[in-house]
CSV table of C-alpha atoms in Angstrom, one decimal:
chain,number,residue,atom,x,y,z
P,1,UNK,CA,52.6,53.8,-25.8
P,2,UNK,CA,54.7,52.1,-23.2
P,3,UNK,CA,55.3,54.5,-20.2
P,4,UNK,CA,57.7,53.3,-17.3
P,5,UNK,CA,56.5,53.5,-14.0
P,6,UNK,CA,57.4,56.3,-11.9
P,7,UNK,CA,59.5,55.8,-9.0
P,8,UNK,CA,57.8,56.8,-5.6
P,9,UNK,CA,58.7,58.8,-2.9
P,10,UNK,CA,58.6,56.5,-0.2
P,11,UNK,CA,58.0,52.3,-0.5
P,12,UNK,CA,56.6,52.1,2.7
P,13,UNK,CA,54.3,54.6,3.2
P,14,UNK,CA,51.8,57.2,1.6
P,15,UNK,CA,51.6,61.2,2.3
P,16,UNK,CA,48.5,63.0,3.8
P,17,UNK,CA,48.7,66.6,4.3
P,18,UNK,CA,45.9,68.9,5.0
P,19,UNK,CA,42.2,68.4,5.1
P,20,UNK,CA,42.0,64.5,3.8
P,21,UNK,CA,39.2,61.9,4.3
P,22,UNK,CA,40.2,58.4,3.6
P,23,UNK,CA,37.2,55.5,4.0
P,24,UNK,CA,38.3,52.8,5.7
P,25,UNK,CA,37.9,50.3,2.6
P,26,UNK,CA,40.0,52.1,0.3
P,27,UNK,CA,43.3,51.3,-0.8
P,28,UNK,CA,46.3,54.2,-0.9
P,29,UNK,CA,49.2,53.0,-2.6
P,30,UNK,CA,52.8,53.3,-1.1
P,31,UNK,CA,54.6,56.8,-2.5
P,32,UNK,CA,51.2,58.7,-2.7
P,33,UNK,CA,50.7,62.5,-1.8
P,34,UNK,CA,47.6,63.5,-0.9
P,35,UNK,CA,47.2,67.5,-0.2
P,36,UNK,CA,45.0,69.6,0.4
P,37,UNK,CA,45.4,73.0,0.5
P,38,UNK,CA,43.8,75.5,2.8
P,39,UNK,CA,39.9,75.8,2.4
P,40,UNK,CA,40.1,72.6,0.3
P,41,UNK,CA,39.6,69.0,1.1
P,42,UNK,CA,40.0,65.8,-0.2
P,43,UNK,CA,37.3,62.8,0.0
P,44,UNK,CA,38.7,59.2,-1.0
P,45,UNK,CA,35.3,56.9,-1.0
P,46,UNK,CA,35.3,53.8,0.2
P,47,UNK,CA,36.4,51.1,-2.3
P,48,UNK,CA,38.7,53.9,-4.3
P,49,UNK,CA,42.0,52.3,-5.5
P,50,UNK,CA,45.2,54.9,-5.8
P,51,UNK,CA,47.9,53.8,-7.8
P,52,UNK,CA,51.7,54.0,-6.5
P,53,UNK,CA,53.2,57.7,-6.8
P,54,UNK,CA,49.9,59.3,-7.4
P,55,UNK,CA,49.9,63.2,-6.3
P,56,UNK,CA,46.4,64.2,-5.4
P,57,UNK,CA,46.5,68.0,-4.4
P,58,UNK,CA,43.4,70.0,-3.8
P,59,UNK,CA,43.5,73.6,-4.3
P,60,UNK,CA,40.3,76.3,-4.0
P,61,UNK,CA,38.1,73.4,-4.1
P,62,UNK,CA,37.3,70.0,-3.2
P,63,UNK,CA,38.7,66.5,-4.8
P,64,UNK,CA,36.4,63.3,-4.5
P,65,UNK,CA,36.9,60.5,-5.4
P,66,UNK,CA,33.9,58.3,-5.3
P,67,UNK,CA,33.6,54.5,-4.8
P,68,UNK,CA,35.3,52.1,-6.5
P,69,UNK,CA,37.6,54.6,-8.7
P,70,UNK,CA,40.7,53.4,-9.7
P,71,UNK,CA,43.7,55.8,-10.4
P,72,UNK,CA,46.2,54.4,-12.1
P,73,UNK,CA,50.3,54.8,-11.3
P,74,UNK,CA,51.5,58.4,-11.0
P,75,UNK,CA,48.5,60.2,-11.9
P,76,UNK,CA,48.5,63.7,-11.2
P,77,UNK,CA,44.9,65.7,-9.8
P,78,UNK,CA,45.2,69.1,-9.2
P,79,UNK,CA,42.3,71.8,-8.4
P,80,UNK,CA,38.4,70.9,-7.8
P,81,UNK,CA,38.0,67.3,-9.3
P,82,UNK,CA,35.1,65.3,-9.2
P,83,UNK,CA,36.1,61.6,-10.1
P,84,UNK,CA,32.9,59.4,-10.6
P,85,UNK,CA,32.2,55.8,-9.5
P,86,UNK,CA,33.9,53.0,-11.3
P,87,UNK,CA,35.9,55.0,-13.4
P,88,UNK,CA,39.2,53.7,-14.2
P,89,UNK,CA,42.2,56.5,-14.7
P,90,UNK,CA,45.2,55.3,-16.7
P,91,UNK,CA,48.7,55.6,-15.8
P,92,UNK,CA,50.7,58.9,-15.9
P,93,UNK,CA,47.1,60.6,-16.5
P,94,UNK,CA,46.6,64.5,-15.3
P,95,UNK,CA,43.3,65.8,-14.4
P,96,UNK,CA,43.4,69.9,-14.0
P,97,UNK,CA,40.1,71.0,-12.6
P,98,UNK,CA,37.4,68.8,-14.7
P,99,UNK,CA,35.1,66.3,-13.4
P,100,UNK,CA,35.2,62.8,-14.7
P,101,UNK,CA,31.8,61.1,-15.3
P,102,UNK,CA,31.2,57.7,-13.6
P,103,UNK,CA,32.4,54.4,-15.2
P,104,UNK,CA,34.6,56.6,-17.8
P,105,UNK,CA,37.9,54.6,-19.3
P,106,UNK,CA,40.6,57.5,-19.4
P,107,UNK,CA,43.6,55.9,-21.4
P,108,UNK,CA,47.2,56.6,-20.3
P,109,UNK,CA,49.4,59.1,-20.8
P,110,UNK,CA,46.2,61.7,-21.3
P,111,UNK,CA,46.1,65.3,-20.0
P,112,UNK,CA,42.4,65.8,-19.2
P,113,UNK,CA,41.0,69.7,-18.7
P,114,UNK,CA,44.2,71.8,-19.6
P,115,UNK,CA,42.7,74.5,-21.9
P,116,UNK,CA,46.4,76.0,-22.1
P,117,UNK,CA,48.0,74.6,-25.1
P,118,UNK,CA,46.5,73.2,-28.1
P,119,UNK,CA,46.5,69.5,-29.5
P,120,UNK,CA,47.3,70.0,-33.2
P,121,UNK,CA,47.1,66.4,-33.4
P,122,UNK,CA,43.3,65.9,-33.2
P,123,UNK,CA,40.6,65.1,-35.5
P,124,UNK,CA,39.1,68.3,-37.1
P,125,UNK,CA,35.7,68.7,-35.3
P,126,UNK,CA,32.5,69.7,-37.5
P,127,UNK,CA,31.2,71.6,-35.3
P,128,UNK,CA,32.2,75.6,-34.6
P,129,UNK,CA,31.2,75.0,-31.3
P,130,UNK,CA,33.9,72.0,-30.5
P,131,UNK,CA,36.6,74.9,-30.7
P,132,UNK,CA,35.2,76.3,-27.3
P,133,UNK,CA,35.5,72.9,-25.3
P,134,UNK,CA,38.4,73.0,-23.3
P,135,UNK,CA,39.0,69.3,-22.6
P,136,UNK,CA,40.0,66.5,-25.1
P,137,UNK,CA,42.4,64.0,-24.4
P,138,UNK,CA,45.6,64.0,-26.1
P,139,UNK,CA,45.0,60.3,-28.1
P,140,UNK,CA,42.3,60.9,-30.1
P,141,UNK,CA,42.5,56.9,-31.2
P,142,UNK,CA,41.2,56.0,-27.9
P,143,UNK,CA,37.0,55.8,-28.3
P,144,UNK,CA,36.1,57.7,-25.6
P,145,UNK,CA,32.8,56.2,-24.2
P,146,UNK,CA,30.9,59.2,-23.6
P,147,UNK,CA,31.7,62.9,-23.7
P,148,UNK,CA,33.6,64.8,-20.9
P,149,UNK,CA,31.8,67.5,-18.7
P,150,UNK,CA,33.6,70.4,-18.5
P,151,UNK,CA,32.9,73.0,-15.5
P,152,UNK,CA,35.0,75.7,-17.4
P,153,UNK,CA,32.3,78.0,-18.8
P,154,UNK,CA,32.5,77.6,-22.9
P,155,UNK,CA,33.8,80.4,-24.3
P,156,UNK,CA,31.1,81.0,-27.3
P,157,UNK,CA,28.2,83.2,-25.2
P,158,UNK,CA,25.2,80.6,-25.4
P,159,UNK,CA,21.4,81.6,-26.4
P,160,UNK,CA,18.8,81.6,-23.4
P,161,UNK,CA,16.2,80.6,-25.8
P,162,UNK,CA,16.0,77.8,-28.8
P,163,UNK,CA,15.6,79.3,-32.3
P,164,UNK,CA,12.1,78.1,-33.6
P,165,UNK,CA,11.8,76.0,-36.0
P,166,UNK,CA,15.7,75.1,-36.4
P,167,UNK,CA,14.9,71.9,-35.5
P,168,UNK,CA,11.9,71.4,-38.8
P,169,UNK,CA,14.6,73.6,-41.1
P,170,UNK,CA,17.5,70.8,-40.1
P,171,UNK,CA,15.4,68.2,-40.4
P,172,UNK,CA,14.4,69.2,-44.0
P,173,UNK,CA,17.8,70.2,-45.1
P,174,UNK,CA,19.0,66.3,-43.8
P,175,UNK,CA,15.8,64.8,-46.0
P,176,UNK,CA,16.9,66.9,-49.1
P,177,UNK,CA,20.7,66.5,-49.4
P,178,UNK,CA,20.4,63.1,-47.2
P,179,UNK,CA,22.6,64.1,-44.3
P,180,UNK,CA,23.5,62.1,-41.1
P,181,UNK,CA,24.8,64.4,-38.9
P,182,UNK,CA,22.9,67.5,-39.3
P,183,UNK,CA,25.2,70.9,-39.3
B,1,UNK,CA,-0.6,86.3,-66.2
B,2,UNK,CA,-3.3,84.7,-63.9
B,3,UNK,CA,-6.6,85.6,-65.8
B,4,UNK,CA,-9.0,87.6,-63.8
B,5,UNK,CA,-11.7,85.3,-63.3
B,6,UNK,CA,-9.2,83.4,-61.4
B,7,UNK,CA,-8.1,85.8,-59.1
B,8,UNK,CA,-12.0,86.4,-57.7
B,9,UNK,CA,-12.5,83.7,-55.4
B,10,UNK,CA,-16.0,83.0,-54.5
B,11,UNK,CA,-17.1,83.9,-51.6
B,12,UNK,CA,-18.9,81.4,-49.3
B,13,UNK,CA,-20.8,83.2,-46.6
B,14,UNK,CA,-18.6,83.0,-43.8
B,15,UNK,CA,-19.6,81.4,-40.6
B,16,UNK,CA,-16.6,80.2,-38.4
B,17,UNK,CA,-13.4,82.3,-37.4
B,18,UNK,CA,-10.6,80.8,-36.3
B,19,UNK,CA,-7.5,82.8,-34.8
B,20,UNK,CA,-3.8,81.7,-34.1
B,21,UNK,CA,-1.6,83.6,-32.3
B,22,UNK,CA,2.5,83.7,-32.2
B,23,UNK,CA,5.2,85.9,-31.1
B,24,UNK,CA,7.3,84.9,-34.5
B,25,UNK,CA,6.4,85.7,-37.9
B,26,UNK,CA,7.8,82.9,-39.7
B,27,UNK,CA,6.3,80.8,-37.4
B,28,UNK,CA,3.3,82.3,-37.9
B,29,UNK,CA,3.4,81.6,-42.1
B,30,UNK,CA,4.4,78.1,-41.2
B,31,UNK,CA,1.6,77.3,-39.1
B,32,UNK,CA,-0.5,78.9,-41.4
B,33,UNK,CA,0.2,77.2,-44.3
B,34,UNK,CA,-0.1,74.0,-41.7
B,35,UNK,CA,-3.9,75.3,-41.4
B,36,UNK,CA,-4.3,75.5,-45.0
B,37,UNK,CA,-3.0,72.3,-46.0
B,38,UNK,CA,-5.3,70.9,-43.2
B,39,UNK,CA,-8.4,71.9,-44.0
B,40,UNK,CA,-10.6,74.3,-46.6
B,41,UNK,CA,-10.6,77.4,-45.1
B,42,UNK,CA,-9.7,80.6,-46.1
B,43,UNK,CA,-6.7,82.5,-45.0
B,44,UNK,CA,-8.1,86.5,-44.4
B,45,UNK,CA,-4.6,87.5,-43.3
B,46,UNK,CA,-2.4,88.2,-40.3
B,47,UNK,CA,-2.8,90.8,-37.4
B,48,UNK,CA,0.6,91.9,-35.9
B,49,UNK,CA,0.0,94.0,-32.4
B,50,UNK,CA,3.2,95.1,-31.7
B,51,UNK,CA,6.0,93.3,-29.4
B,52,UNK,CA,6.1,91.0,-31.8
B,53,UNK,CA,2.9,89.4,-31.9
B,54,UNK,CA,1.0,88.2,-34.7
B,55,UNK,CA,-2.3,86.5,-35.4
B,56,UNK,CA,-3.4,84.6,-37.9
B,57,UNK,CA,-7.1,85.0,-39.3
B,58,UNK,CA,-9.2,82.1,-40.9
B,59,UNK,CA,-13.0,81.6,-41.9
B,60,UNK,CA,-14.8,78.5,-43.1
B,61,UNK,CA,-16.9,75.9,-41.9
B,62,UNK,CA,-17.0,75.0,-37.8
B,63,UNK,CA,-15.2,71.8,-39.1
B,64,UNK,CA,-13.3,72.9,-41.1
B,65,UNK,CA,-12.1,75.5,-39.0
B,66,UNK,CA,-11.6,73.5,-35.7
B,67,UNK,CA,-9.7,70.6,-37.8
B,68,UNK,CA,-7.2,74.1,-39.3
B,69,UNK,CA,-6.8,75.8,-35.7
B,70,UNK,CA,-5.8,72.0,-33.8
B,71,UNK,CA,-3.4,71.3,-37.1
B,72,UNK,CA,-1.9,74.7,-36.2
B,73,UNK,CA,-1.6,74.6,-32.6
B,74,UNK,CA,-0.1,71.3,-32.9
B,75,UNK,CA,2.6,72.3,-35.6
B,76,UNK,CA,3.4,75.6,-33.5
B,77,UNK,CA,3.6,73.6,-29.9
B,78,UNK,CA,6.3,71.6,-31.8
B,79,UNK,CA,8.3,74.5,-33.1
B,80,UNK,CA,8.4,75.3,-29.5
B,81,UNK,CA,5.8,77.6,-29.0
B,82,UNK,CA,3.2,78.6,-26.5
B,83,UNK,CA,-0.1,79.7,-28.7
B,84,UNK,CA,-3.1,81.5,-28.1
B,85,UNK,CA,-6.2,80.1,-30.4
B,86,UNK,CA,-9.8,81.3,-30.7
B,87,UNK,CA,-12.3,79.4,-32.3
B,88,UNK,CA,-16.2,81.0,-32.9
B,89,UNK,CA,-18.7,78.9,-34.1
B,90,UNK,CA,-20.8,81.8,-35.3
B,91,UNK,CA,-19.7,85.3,-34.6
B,92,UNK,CA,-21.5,88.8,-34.2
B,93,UNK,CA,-21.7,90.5,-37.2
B,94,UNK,CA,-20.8,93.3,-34.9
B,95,UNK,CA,-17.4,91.8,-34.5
B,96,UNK,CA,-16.9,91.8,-38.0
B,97,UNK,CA,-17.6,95.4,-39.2
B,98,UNK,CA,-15.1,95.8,-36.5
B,99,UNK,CA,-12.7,93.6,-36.3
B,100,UNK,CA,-10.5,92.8,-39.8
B,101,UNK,CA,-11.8,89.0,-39.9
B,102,UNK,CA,-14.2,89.8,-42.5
B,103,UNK,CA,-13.1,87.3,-45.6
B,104,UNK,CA,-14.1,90.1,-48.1
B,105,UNK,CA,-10.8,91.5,-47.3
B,106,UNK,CA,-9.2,89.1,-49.2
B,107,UNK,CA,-10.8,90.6,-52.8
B,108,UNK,CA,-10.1,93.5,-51.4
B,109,UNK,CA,-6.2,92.7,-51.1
B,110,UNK,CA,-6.0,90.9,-54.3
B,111,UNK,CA,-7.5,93.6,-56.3
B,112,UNK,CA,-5.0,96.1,-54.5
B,113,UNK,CA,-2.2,94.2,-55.2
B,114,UNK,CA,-1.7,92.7,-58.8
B,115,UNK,CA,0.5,90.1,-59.8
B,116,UNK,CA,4.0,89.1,-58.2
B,117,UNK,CA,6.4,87.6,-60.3
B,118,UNK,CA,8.2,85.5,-58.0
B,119,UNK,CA,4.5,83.6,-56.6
B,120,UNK,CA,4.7,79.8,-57.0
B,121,UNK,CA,7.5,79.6,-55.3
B,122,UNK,CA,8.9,78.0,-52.1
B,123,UNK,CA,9.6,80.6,-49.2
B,124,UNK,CA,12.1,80.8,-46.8
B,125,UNK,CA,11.7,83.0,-43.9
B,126,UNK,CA,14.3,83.9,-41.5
B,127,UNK,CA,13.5,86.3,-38.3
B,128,UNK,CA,16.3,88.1,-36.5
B,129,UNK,CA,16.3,90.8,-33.3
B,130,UNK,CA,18.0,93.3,-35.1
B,131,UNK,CA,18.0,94.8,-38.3
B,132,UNK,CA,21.4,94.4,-39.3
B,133,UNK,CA,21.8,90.7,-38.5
B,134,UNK,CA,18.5,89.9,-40.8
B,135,UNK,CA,20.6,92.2,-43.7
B,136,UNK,CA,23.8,90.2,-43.4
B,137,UNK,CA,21.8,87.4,-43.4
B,138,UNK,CA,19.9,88.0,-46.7
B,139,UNK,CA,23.0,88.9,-48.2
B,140,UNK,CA,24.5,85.7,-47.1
B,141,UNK,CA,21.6,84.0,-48.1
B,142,UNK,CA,21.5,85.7,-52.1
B,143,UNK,CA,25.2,84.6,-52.2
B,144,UNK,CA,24.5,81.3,-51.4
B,145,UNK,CA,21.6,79.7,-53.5
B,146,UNK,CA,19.9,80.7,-56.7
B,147,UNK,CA,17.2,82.6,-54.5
B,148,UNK,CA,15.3,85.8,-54.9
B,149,UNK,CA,14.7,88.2,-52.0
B,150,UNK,CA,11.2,89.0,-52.1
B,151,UNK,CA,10.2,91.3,-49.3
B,152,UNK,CA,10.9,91.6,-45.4
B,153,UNK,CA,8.5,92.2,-42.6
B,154,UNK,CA,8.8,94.0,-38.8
B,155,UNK,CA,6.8,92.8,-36.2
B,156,UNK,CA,7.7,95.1,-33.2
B,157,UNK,CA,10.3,94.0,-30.2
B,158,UNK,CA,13.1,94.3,-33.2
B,159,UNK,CA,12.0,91.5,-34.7
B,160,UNK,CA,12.5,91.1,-38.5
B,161,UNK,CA,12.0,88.6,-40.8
B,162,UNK,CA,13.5,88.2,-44.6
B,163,UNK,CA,11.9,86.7,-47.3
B,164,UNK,CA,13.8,84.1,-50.0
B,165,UNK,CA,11.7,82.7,-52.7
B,166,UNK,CA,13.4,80.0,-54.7
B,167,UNK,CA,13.4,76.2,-55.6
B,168,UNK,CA,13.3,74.0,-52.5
B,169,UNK,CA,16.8,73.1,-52.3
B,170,UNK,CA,18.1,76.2,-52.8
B,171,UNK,CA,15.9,78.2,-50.5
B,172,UNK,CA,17.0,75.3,-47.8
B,173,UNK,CA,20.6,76.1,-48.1
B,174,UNK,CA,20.3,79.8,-48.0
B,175,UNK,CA,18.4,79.5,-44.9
B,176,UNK,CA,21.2,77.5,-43.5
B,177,UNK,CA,24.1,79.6,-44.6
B,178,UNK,CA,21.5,82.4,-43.4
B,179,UNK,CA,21.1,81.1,-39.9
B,180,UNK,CA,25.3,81.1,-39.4
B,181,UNK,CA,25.4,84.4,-40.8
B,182,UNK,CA,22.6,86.0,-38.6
B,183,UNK,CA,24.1,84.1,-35.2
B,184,UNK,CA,27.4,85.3,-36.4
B,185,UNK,CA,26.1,89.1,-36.5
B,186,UNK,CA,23.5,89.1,-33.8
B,187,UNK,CA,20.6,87.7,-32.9
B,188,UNK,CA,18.4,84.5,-34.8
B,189,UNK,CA,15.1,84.5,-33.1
B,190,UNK,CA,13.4,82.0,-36.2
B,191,UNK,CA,13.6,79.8,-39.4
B,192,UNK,CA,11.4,78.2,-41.4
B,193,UNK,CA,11.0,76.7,-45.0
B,194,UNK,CA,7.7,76.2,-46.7
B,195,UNK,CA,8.8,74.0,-50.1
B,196,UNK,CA,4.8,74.8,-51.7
B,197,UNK,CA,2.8,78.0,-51.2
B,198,UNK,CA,-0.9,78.2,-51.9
B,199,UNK,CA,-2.8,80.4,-53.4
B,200,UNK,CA,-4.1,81.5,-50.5
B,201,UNK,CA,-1.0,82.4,-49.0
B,202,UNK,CA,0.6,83.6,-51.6
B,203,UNK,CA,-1.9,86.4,-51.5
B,204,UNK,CA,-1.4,86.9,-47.7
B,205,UNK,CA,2.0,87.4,-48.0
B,206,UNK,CA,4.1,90.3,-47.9
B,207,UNK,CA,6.3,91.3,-51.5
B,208,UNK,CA,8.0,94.5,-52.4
B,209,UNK,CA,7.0,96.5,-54.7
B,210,UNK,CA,9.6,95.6,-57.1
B,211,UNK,CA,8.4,92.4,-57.5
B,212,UNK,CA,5.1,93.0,-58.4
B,213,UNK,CA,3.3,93.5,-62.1
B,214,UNK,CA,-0.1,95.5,-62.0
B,215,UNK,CA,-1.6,95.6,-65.6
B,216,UNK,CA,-1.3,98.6,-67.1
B,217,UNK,CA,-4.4,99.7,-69.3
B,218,UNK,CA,-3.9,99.9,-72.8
B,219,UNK,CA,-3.3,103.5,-74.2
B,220,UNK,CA,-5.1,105.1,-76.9
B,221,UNK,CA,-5.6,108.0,-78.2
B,222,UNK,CA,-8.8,108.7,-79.8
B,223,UNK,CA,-11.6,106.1,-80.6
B,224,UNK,CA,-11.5,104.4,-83.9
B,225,UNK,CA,-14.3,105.6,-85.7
B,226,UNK,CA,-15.4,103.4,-88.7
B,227,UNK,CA,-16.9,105.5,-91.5
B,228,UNK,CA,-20.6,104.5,-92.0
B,229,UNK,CA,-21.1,103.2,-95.9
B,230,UNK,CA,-23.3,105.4,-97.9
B,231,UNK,CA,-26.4,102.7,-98.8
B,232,UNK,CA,-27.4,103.2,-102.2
B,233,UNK,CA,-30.9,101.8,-103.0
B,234,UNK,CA,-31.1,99.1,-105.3
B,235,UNK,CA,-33.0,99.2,-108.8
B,236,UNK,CA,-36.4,97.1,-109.2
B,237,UNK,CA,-35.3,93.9,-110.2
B,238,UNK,CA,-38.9,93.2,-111.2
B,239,UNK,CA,-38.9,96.1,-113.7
B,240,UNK,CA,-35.9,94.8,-116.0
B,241,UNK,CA,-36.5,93.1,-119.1
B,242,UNK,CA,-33.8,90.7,-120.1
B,243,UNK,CA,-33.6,88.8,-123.4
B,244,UNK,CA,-32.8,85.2,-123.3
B,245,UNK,CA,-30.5,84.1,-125.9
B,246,UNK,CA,-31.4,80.8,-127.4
B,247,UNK,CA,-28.4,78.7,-127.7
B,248,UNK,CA,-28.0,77.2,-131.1
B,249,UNK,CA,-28.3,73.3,-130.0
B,250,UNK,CA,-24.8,70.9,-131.0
């Protein structure tokens, strides 16, 4: 999917309003807004790379972005976002209030922790439980390298304690009817 | 029908006791079918104590009975649970005219009970907090497989457990559609699938009444009598006189 670049604000220079911590060795693109609202902050590590017409706006919460992140062109954080080392943010990418883990490959164009709408365009999930997890990315093509944490609590109330022996029953039931994922 | 003489089990004088103790009943059968299958011992039965606490009784030979207990131990630490185990080399007789560890409770239990018609088979137990969760379960479970119900058990702290006898497979995929059903409704608390019962604890275990056949005694009325024959003496053979013929000779 081909997306055009956005056009920025400004060519010459980059927008920092509020409560914003910029390392030295990082790199702000021109056309860039950086807000924080009150009682939030941003934190851009050193090494971080924003791309041109990014909008990085903090709100009820604090938005990192650790070392050597790279945010692509007109990426759009909003909320309490954690964004791990290395990772790499495509293009036109939102991020609403989810953490991304470290060296994660987000592809462009994909809207990352919006439990609002649905996709109706994703892979049917196995698992009852996938219904509750609010954040998939809108291509499901892409192979994501690892699974997204989400902070949102899931919406299925969770057990304190394991059933016993679920673990012996499933492994049984996979011998007998020679499963590989178990159910 | 199992013939009689194979439903007395000699008794060995017992020596060792071994006890297991879980807070789940199916996890209780499984470990002690684990203990069975590990060693000879014999199985007296299971002590639940309320709050859903149940021990599991064995007698046999120190060996025999150390080599059962660690088998079980080992089987329930991986199911998750913490266990309390007892091993006695030689216990009191004291304890035993007190305590129910006696293995002459097992003839005693077996002469009670009769025969059940669904033995022989594999089990599936499922334990739920709540009663109806373990009922939608079991009726999830009937609709699911070729399985029998075949009795279900309460331990205390609302824990109950259903009973599915069936073929392997099928008990295996009630107890699956079983486990949805019972999250679903309430509360799962434990599974577990034993695909061959012993003897032993097929005795042990609990079965409605519905399933089991107790010889009846044959019915009648009266007592045959056979009429006596009259004797009637016999004549002195001695005494007769008998001609002889003389065959003309050809």
């Amino acid at each position: 999917m081909q997306l055009s670049p956005p056009q920025p604000v400004s060519t010459s220079h980059f927008c920092v309003i509020g409560d914003v911590t910029i390392h030295p060795h990082a790199k702000i693109a021109s056309g860039v807004i950086l807000q924080a609202a009150p009682q939030s902050k941003i934190v851009i590590a050193s090494g971080a790379c924003i791309g041109i017409g990014a909008v990085i706006q903090a709100f009820e919460g604090t938005i990192t972005v650790d070392s050597n992140a790279v945010l692509g062109a007109g990426v759009l954080v909003l909320g309490q976002v954690t964004i791990g080392m290395n990772a790499c943010i495509g293009d036109c990418t939102t991020i609403i209030n989810t953490d991304i883990v470290a060296q994660q490959v987000i592809p462009e164009g994909s809207l990352m922790g919006d439990s609002s709408r649905s996709t109706l365009d994703e892979s049917p999930n196995g698992s009852p439980l996938n219904d509750a997890l609010p954040s998939n990315p809108v291509n499901p093509d892409w192979p994501s390298p690892s699974p997204i944490p989400s902070p949102a609590p899931v919406s299925s109330p969770q057990r304190q304690s394991p059933v016993i022996g679920r673990a012996y029953v499933t492994q049984m039931l996979q011998v007998l009817f020679a499963r590989n994922s178990s159910p | 029908m199992i013939p009689a003489s194979k439903l007395k089990r000699k008794r060995r004088p017992d020596s060792a006791l071994g006890l297991l103790s879980t807070p789940s009943f199916p996890a209780i059968v499984g470990t002690a079918d684990a203990m069975l299958k590990a060693a000879e011992v014999t199985l007296v039965g299971y002590e639940k104590i309320g709050s859903g606490l149940c021990t599991v009784i064995v007698r046999g030979n120190i060996a025999d009975v150390r080599l059962a207990v660690e088998e079980g131990s080992r089987l329930a630490e991986k199911l998750g649970q913490t266990v309390s185990k007892l091993v006695i080399a030689r216990p009191m007789p004291n304890l035993e005219a007190v305590f129910p560890i006696g293995s002459h409770l097992v003839e005693i239990a077996q002469q009670q009970r009769g025969y059940s018609r669904l033995s022989n088979q594999s089990i599936g137990l499922l334990e739920t907090r709540g009663f109806p969760a373990m009922v939608g379960a079991a009726d999830a479970m009937l609709k699911s497989a070729n399985v029998q119900l075949s009795a279900y058990e309460t331990i205390g702290a609302g824990l109950c457990t259903a009973m599915v006898r069936g073929s392997v497979a099928n008990v295996a995929v009630a107890i699956e559609a079983g486990m949805f059903e019972a999250e679903r409704i309430g509360e799962l608390n434990s599974v577990m699938v034993i695909p061959r019962v012993l003897d032993d604890l097929e005795a042990m275990l609990p079965v409605a009444s519905c399933w089991i056949e107790k010889p009846l005694p044959l019915l009648f009325s009266n007592r045959v009598k056979e009429k006596e024959k009259e004797l009637v003496p016999l004549e002195n053979l001695e005494q007769l006189s008998r001609t002889i013929e003389q065959e003309p000779d050809t």
